[in-house]
PDB file of C-alpha atoms and ligand atoms in Angstrom:
ATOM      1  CA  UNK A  58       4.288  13.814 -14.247  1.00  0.00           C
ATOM      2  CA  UNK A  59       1.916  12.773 -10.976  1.00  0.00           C
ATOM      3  CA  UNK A  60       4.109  10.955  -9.136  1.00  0.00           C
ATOM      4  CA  UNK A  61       1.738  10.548  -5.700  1.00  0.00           C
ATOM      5  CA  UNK A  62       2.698   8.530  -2.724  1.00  0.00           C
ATOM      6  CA  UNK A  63      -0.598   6.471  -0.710  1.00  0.00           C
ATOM      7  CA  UNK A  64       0.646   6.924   3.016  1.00  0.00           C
ATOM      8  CA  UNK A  65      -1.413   5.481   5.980  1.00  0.00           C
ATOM      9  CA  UNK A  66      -0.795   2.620   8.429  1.00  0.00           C
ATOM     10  CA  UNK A  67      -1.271  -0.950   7.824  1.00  0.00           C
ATOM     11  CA  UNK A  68      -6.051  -1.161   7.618  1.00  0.00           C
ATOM     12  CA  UNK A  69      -5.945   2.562   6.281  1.00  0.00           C
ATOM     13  CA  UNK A  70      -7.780   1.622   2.753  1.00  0.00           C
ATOM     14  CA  UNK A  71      -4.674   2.945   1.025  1.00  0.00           C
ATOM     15  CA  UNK A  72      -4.983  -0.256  -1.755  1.00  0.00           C
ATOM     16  CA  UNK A  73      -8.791   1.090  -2.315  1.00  0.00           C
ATOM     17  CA  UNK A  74      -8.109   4.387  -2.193  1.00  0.00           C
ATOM     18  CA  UNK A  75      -5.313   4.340  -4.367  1.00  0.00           C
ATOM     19  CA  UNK A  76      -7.462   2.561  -7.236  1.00  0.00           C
ATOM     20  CA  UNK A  77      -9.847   5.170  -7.069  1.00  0.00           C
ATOM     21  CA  UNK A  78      -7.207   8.142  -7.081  1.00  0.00           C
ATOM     22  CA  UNK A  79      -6.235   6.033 -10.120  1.00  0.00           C
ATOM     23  CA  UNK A  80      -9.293   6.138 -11.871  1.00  0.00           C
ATOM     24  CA  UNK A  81      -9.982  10.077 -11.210  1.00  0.00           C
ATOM     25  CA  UNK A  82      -6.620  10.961 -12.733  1.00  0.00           C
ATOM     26  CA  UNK A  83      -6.341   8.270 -15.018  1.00  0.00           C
ATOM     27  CA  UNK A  84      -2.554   7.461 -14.135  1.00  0.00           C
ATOM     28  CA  UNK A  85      -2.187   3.653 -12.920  1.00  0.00           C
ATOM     29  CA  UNK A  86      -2.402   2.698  -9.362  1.00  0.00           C
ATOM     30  CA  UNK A  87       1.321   0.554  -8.571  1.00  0.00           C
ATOM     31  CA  UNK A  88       0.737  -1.809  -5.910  1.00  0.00           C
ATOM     32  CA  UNK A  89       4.089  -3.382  -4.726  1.00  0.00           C
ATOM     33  CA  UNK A  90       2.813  -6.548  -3.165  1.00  0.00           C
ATOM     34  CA  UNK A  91       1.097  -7.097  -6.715  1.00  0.00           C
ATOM     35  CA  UNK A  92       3.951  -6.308  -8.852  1.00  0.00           C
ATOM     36  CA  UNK A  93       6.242  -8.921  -6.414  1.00  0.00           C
ATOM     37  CA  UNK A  94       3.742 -11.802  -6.702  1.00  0.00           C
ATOM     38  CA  UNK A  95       3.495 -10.674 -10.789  1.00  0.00           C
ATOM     39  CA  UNK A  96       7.264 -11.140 -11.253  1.00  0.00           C
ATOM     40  CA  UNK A  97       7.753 -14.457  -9.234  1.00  0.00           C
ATOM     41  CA  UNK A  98       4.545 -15.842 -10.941  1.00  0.00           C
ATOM     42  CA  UNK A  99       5.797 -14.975 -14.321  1.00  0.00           C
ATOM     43  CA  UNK A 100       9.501 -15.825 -12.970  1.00  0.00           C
ATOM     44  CA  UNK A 101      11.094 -12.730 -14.915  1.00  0.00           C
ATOM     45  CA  UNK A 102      14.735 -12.586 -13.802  1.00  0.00           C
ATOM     46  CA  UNK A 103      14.035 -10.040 -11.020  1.00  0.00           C
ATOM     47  CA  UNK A 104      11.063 -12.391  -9.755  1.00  0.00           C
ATOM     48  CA  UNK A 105      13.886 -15.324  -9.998  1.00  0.00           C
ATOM     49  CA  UNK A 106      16.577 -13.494  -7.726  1.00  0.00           C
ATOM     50  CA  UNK A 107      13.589 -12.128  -5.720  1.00  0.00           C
ATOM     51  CA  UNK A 108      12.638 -15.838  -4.742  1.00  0.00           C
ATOM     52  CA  UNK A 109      16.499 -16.833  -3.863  1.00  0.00           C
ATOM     53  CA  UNK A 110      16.186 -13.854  -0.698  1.00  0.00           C
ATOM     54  CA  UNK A 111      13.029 -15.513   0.397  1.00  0.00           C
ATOM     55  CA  UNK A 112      14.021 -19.557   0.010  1.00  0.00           C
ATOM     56  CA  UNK A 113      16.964 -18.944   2.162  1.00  0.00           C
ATOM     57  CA  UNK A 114      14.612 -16.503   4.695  1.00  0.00           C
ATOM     58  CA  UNK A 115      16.202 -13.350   4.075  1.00  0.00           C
ATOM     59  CA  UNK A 116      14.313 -10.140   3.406  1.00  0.00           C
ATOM     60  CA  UNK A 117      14.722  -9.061  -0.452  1.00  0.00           C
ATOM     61  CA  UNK A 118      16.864  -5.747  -1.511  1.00  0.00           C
ATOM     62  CA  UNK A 119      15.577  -2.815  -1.587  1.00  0.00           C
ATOM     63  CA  UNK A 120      17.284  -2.599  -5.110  1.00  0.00           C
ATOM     64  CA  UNK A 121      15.574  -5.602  -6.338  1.00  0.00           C
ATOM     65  CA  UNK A 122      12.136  -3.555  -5.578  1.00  0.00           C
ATOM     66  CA  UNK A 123      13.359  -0.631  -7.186  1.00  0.00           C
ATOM     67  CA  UNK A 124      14.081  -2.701 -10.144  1.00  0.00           C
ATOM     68  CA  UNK A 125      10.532  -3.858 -10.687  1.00  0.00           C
ATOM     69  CA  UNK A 126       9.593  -0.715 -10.096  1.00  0.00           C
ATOM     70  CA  UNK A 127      11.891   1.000 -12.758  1.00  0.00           C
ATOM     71  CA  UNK A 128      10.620  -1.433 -14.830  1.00  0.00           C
ATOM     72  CA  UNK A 129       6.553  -0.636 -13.998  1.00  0.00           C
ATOM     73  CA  UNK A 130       7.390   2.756 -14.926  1.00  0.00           C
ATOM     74  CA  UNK A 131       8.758   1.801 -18.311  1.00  0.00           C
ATOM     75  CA  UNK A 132       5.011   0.435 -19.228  1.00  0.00           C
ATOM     76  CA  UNK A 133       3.284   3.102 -21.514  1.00  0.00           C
ATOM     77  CA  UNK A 134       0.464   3.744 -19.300  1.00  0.00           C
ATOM     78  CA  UNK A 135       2.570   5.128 -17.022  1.00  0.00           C
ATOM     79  CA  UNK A 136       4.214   7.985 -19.140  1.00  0.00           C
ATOM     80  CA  UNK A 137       1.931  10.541 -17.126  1.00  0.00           C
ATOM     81  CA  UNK A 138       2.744   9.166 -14.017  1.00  0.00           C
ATOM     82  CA  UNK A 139       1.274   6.916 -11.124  1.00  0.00           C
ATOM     83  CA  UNK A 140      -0.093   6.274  -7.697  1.00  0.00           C
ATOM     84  CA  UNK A 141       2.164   4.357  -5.590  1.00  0.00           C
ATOM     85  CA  UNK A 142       0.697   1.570  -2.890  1.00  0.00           C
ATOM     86  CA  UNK A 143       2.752  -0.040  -0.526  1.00  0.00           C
ATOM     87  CA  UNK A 144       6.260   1.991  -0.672  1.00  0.00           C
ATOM     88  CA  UNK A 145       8.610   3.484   0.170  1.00  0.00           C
ATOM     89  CA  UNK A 146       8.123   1.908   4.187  1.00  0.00           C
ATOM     90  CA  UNK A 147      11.584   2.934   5.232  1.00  0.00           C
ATOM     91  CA  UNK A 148      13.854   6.042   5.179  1.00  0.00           C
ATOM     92  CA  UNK A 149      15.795   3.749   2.619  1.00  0.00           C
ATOM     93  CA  UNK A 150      13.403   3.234   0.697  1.00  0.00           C
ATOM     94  CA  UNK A 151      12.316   6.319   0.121  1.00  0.00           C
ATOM     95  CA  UNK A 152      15.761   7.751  -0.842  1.00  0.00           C
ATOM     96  CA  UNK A 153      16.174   4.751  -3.171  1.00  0.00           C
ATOM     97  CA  UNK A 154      13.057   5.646  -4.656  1.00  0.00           C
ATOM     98  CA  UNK A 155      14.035   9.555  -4.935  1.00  0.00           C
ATOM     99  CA  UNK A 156      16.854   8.558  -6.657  1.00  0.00           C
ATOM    100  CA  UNK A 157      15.227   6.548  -9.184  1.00  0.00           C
ATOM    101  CA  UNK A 158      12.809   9.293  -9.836  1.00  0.00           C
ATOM    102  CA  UNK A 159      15.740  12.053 -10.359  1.00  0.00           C
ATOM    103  CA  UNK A 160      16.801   9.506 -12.459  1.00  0.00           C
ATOM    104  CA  UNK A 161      14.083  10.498 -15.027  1.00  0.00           C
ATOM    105  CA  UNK A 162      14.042  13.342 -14.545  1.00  0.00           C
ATOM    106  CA  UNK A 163      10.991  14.247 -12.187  1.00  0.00           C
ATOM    107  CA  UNK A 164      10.567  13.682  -8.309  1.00  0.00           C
ATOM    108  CA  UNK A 165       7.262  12.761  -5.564  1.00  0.00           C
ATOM    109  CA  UNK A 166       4.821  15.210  -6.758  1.00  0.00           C
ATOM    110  CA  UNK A 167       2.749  15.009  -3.192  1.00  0.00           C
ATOM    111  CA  UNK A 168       2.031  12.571  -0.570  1.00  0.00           C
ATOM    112  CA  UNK A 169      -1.619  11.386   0.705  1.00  0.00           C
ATOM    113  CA  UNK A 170      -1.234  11.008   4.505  1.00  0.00           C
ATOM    114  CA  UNK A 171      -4.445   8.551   5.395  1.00  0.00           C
ATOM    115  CA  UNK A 172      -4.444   9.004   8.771  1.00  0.00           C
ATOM    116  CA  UNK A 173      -6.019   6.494  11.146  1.00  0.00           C
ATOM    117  CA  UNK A 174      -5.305   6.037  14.922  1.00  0.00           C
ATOM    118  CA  UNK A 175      -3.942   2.739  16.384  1.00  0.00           C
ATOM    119  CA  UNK A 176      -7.174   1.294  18.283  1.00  0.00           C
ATOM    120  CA  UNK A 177      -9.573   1.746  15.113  1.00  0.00           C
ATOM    121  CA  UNK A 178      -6.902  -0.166  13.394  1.00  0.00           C
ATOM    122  CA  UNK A 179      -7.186  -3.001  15.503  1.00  0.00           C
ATOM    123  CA  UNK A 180     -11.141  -2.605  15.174  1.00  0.00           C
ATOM    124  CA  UNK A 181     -10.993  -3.167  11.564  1.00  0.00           C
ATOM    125  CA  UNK A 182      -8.476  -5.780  10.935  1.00  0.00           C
ATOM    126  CA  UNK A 183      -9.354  -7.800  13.817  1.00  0.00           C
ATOM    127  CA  UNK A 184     -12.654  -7.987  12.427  1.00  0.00           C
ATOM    128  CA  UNK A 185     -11.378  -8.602   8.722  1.00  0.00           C
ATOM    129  CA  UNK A 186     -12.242 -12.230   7.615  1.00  0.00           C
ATOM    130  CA  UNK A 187     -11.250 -13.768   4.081  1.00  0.00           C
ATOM    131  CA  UNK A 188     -12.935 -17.300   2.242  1.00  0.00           C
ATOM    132  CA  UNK A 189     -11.007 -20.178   1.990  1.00  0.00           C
ATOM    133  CA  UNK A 190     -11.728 -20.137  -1.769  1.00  0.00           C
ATOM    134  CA  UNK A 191     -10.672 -17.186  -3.218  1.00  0.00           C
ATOM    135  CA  UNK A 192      -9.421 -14.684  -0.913  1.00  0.00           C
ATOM    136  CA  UNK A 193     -13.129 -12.968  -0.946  1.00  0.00           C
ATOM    137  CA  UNK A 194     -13.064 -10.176   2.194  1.00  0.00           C
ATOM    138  CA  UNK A 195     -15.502  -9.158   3.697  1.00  0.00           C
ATOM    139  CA  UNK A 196     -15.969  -7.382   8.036  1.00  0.00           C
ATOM    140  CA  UNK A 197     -17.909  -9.328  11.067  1.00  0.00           C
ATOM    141  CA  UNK A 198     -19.255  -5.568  11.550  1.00  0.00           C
ATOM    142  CA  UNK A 199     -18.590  -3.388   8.607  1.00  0.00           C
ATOM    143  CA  UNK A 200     -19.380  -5.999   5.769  1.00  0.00           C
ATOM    144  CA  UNK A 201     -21.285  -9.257   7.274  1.00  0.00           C
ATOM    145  CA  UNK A 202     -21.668 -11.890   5.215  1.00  0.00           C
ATOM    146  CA  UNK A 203     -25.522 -13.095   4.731  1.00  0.00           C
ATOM    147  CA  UNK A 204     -24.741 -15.693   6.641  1.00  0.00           C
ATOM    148  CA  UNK A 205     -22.150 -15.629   9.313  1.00  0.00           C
ATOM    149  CA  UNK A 206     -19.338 -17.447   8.267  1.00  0.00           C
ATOM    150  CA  UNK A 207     -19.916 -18.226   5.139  1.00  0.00           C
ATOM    151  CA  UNK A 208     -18.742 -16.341   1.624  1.00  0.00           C
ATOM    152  CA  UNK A 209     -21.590 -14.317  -0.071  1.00  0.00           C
ATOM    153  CA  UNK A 210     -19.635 -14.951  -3.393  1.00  0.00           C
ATOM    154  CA  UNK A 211     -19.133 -18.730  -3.386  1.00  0.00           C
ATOM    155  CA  UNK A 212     -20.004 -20.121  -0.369  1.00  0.00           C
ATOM    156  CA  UNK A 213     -16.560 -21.154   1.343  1.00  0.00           C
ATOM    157  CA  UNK A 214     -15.743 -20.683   4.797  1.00  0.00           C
ATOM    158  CA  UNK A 215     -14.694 -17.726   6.338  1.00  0.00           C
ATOM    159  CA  UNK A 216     -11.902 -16.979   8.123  1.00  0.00           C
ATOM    160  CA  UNK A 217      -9.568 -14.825   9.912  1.00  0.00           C
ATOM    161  CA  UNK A 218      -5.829 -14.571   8.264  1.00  0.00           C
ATOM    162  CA  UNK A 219      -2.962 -14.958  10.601  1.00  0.00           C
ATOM    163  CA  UNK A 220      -1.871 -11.481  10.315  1.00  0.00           C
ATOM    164  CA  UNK A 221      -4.739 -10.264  11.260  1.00  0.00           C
ATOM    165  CA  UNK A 222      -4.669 -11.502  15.013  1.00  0.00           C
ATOM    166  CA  UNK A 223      -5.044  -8.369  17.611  1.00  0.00           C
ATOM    167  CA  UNK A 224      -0.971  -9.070  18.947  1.00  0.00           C
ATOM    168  CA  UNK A 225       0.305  -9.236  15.233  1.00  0.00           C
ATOM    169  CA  UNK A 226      -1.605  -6.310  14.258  1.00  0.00           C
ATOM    170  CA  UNK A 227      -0.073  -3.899  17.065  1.00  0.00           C
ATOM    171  CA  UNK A 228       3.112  -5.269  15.935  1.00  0.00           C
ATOM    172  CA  UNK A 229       2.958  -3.804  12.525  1.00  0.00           C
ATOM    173  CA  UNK A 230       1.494  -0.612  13.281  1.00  0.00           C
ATOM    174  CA  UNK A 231       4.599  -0.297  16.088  1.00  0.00           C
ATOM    175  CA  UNK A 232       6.875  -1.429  13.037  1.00  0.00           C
ATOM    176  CA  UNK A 233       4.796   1.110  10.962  1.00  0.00           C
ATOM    177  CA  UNK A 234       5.549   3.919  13.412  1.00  0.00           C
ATOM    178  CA  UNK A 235       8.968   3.135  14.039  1.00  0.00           C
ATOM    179  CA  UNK A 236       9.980   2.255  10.240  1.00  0.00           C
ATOM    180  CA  UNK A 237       7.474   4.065   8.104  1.00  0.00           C
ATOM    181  CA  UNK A 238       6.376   7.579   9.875  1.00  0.00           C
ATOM    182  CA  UNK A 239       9.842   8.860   9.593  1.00  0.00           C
ATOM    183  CA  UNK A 240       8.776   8.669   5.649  1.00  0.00           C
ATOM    184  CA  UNK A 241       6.710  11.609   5.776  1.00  0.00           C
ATOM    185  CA  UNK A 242       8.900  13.783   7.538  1.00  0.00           C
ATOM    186  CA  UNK A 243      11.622  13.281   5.002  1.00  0.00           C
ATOM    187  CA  UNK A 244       8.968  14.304   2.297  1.00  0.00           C
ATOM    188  CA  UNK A 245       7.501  17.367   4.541  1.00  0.00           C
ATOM    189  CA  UNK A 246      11.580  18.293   5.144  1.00  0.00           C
ATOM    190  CA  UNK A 247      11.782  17.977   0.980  1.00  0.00           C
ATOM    191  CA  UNK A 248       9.119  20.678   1.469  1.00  0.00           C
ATOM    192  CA  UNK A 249       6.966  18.165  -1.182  1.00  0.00           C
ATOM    193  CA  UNK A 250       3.222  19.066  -0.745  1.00  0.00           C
ATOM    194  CA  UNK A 251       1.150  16.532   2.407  1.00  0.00           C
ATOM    195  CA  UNK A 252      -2.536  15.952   2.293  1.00  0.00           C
ATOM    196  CA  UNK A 253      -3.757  14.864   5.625  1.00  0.00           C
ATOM    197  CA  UNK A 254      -7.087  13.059   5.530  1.00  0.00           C
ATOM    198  CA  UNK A 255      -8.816  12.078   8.348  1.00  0.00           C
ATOM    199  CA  UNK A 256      -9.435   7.637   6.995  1.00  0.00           C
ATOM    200  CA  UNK A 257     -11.834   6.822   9.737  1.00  0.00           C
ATOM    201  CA  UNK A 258     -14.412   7.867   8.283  1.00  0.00           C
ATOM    202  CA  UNK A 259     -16.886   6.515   5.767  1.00  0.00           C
ATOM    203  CA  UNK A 260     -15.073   5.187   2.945  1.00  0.00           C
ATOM    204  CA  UNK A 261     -17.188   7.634   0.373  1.00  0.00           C
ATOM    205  CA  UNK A 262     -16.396  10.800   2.397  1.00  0.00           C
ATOM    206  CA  UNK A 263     -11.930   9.318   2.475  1.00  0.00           C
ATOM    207  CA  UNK A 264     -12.511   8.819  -1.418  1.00  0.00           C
ATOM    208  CA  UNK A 265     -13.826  12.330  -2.126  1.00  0.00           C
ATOM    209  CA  UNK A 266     -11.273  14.222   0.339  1.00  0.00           C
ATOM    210  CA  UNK A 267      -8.206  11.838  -1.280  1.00  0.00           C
ATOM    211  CA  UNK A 268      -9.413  12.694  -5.474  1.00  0.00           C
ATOM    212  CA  UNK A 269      -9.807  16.504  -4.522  1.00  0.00           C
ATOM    213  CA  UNK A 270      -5.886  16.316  -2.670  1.00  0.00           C
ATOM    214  CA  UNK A 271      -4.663  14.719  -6.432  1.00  0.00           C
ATOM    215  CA  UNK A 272      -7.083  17.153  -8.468  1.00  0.00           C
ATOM    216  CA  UNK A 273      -5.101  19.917  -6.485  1.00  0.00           C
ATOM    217  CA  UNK A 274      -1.787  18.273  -6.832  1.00  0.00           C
ATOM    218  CA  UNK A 275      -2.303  17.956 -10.772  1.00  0.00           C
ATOM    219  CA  UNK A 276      -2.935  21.783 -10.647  1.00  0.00           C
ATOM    220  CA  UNK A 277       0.089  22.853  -9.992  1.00  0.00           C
TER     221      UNK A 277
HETATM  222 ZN1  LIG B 460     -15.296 -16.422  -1.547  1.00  0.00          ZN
END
């Protein structure tokens, strides 16, 4: 079982990483924010009591994560095991998810520390921009659109998301070092193996140093 955890702050690339650690060890990539919006748009009874924390403004369970979760790992294309996007983000979380693991009988097989330091952070997601139509991303300086502004795909305006203003992105990498760092000591104090790879580099050069951490980890 490759159970491997995508760690990095908030403009790593842990979403595209993960996808292609998922598609050099052909175990599924398990985004969290996609597996939320999957259960409340398909309303399963976990998506239902998901929806009652966030109509009345409260922040969902951990439990009701590790619910959906249980039941990702149920899918058959998970028998060999998975890449996980997005969690655990708190000591909490992670026990929870330890648990569940010991649970069936395996554990984290290794973590993949994407390491990126605060100010080139702010450089990328303050630069992010997204289309009014579909969501489409694409970087004033790392991936300009043909014509500023405007969506290469389909034409909509561009624009930036509200998250990813310069004050609201310091705010979550403080709430990422004060909630989620602590993550990866519990793992290195579970002596469970750590890649650190340097993420501010060229996506191509992240991609091949994050496959050959998993090839390793599937070695042993
Ligand atoms: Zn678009």
């Amino acid at each position: 079982m490759l159970a491997v955890l995508l760690f990095g702050p908030p403009g790593a690339g842990k979403g595209t990483q993960a996808a292609a650690v998922a598609a050099a060890s052909g175990v599924p990539h398990i985004a969290t924010g996609d597996m939320f919006r999957e259960h409340l748009r398909s309303g399963s009874e976990l998506g239902r009591l998901a929806r009652s924390y966030m109509d009345r403004g409260e922040l969902v369970p951990d439990d009701v994560t590790i619910g959906m979760l249980e039941a990702r790992l149920d899918q058959p294309d998970a028998a060999r095991g998975f890449v996980l996007d997005g969690f655990p983000r708190t000591l909490d979380q992670a026990s929870a998810l330890d648990a569940l693991l010991a649970r069936r009988g395996t554990r984290v097989s290794g973590v993949l520390d994407i390491e990126v330091h605060g100010e080139e952070l702010v450089r990328r997601l303050s630069g992010r921009m997204v289309c009014r139509e579909a969501s489409h991303p694409s970087h004033v300086t790392d991936a300009p659109p043909a014509v500023p502004g405007i969506c290469d795909i389909d034409g909509s305006e561009l624009y930036h998301r509200d998250d990813d203003h310069e004050d609201v992105i310091r705010n979550r990498v403080a709430v990422f070092e004060q909630e989620t760092r602590p993550v990866r000591e519990h793992y290195r104090e579970l002596g469970t193996p750590i890649a650190t790879i340097d993420g501010a580099r060229e996506r191509a050069e992240v991609e091949a140093d994050v496959i050959a951490a998993v090839l390793a980890l599937e070695d042993t």
